[in-house]
Short mmCIF file of C-alpha atoms in Angstrom, two decimals:
data_model
loop_
_atom_site.label_atom_id
_atom_site.label_comp_id
_atom_site.label_asym_id
_atom_site.label_seq_id
_atom_site.Cartn_x
_atom_site.Cartn_y
_atom_site.Cartn_z
CA GLN Q 896 8.97 10.72 -36.36
CA VAL Q 897 7.39 9.58 -33.12
CA GLN Q 898 5.63 12.15 -30.98
CA LEU Q 899 4.55 11.55 -27.41
CA LYS Q 900 2.39 13.77 -25.24
CA GLU Q 901 1.78 13.40 -21.53
CA SER Q 902 -1.45 14.44 -19.86
CA GLY Q 903 -3.01 14.17 -16.44
CA PRO Q 904 -3.99 16.11 -13.33
CA GLY Q 905 -1.63 18.85 -12.23
CA VAL Q 906 -2.38 18.43 -8.54
CA VAL Q 907 -2.72 15.22 -6.55
CA LYS Q 908 -3.26 14.99 -2.81
CA PRO Q 909 -1.10 12.76 -0.60
CA SER Q 910 -2.29 9.14 -0.44
CA GLN Q 911 -4.25 9.54 -3.68
CA THR Q 912 -3.47 7.93 -7.04
CA LEU Q 913 -1.63 9.77 -9.79
CA SER Q 914 -2.94 8.83 -13.24
CA LEU Q 915 -1.08 9.91 -16.37
CA THR Q 916 -1.66 9.13 -20.03
CA CYS Q 917 0.76 9.26 -22.95
CA SER Q 918 -0.71 9.78 -26.42
CA VAL Q 919 1.52 8.48 -29.20
CA SER Q 920 1.56 9.52 -32.84
CA GLY Q 921 3.90 8.54 -35.64
CA SER Q 922 4.39 5.03 -34.26
CA SER Q 923 2.12 2.22 -33.15
CA ILE Q 924 2.52 1.05 -29.57
CA THR Q 925 2.13 -2.51 -30.89
CA THR Q 926 5.12 -2.28 -33.25
CA SER Q 927 7.60 -5.05 -32.45
CA TYR Q 928 10.65 -4.39 -30.31
CA TYR Q 929 9.48 -1.09 -28.84
CA TYR Q 930 9.23 -0.54 -25.10
CA TRP Q 931 7.07 2.34 -23.91
CA SER Q 932 8.32 3.74 -20.64
CA TRP Q 933 7.45 6.15 -17.90
CA ILE Q 934 10.32 8.07 -16.35
CA ARG Q 935 10.39 10.88 -13.84
CA GLN Q 936 12.86 13.56 -12.87
CA SER Q 937 13.11 15.40 -9.59
CA THR Q 938 15.67 17.64 -7.95
CA GLU Q 939 16.17 15.18 -5.11
CA LYS Q 940 16.43 11.88 -7.00
CA GLY Q 941 17.37 12.95 -10.50
CA LEU Q 942 16.19 10.78 -13.38
CA GLN Q 943 14.29 7.68 -12.30
CA TRP Q 944 12.87 4.98 -14.56
CA ILE Q 945 9.43 3.85 -13.38
CA GLY Q 946 8.52 1.06 -15.75
CA TYR Q 947 7.54 0.02 -19.27
CA ILE Q 948 4.90 -1.71 -21.30
CA ASN Q 949 6.11 -3.41 -24.44
CA TYR Q 950 4.65 -4.05 -27.88
CA SER Q 951 2.94 -7.24 -26.73
CA GLY Q 952 1.57 -5.78 -23.51
CA GLY Q 953 4.23 -7.14 -21.19
CA THR Q 954 5.28 -4.89 -18.33
CA GLY Q 955 8.32 -4.32 -16.17
CA TYR Q 956 8.85 -2.03 -13.21
CA ASN Q 957 11.51 -0.40 -11.10
CA LEU Q 958 11.65 -2.61 -8.02
CA SER Q 959 11.51 0.40 -5.71
CA LEU Q 960 8.18 1.49 -7.24
CA LYS Q 961 6.72 -1.83 -8.34
CA SER Q 962 4.25 -2.17 -5.48
CA ARG Q 963 2.65 1.19 -6.30
CA SER Q 964 2.96 1.30 -10.09
CA SER Q 965 0.73 0.01 -12.86
CA ILE Q 966 1.22 0.62 -16.57
CA SER Q 967 -1.50 -0.24 -19.07
CA ARG Q 968 -2.38 0.57 -22.66
CA ASP Q 969 -5.28 1.30 -24.96
CA THR Q 970 -4.33 0.12 -28.42
CA SER Q 971 -7.47 1.57 -29.99
CA LYS Q 972 -6.31 5.05 -28.95
CA ASN Q 973 -2.58 4.33 -29.27
CA GLU Q 974 -2.08 5.42 -25.68
CA PHE Q 975 -0.44 4.02 -22.60
CA SER Q 976 -0.99 5.05 -19.02
CA LEU Q 977 0.62 5.11 -15.60
CA GLN Q 978 -1.09 4.78 -12.25
CA LEU Q 979 0.98 5.48 -9.16
CA THR Q 980 -0.85 4.81 -5.91
CA SER Q 981 -0.43 6.20 -2.40
CA VAL Q 982 1.58 9.20 -3.50
CA THR Q 983 3.71 11.21 -1.10
CA ALA Q 984 5.82 14.34 -1.37
CA ASP Q 985 8.66 12.16 -2.67
CA ASP Q 986 6.62 11.56 -5.83
CA THR Q 987 6.65 15.22 -6.80
CA ALA Q 988 8.49 15.24 -10.13
CA VAL Q 989 8.31 15.88 -13.84
CA TYR Q 990 6.91 12.74 -15.44
CA TYR Q 991 7.94 11.76 -18.96
CA CYS Q 992 6.77 9.10 -21.34
CA ALA Q 993 9.29 7.70 -23.77
CA ARG Q 994 9.88 5.06 -26.42
CA GLY Q 995 12.86 2.76 -26.10
CA THR Q 996 14.06 -0.13 -28.22
CA VAL Q 997 15.85 -2.16 -25.57
CA LYS Q 998 14.35 -3.28 -22.28
CA GLY Q 999 15.92 -1.82 -19.19
CA ARG Q 1000 17.75 1.14 -20.69
CA ARG Q 1001 17.13 3.92 -18.27
CA ARG Q 1002 19.38 6.81 -19.30
CA LYS Q 1003 17.87 9.85 -20.95
CA GLY Q 1004 19.85 9.50 -24.17
CA ASP Q 1005 18.53 6.01 -24.81
CA PHE Q 1006 14.97 7.10 -25.37
CA SER Q 1007 12.87 9.04 -27.83
CA TRP Q 1008 11.33 11.66 -25.58
CA GLY Q 1009 7.91 13.21 -25.80
CA GLY Q 1010 6.72 16.69 -25.06
CA GLU Q 1011 8.03 18.74 -22.17
CA GLY Q 1012 7.04 16.24 -19.53
CA PHE Q 1013 4.27 16.63 -17.01
CA LEU Q 1014 4.90 18.29 -13.67
CA SER Q 1015 2.89 16.70 -10.92
CA ASP Q 1016 2.60 18.70 -7.71
CA LEU Q 1017 1.22 17.45 -4.45
CA CYS Q 1018 -1.34 19.59 -2.66
CA PHE Q 1019 -1.06 19.64 1.13
#
């Protein structure tokens, strides 16, 4: 059974970069057909898919966040990471990493979820 665990800073200041890492166990991030996604949930916007990195290293992003988002991976550690630049109060959310099997599926039930998510607060 796949297990995913998010980690990163709990507080990020406006205009800074939010960096999160997802550690994966029970499944290799290079296994064919899997898409490893970042998703966030906030009271204001609900569930929002950010982007994915797939088994071969290809990436895809939500168009509304594409200019500020970058997803990368470290296959030696079986981890993948998110960088979200120029954060604002609108980026305050719980961030989740997830494994999906079909590109573009963005509803909660379509993913294998990890952990409890990671709440990122902005410090003003």
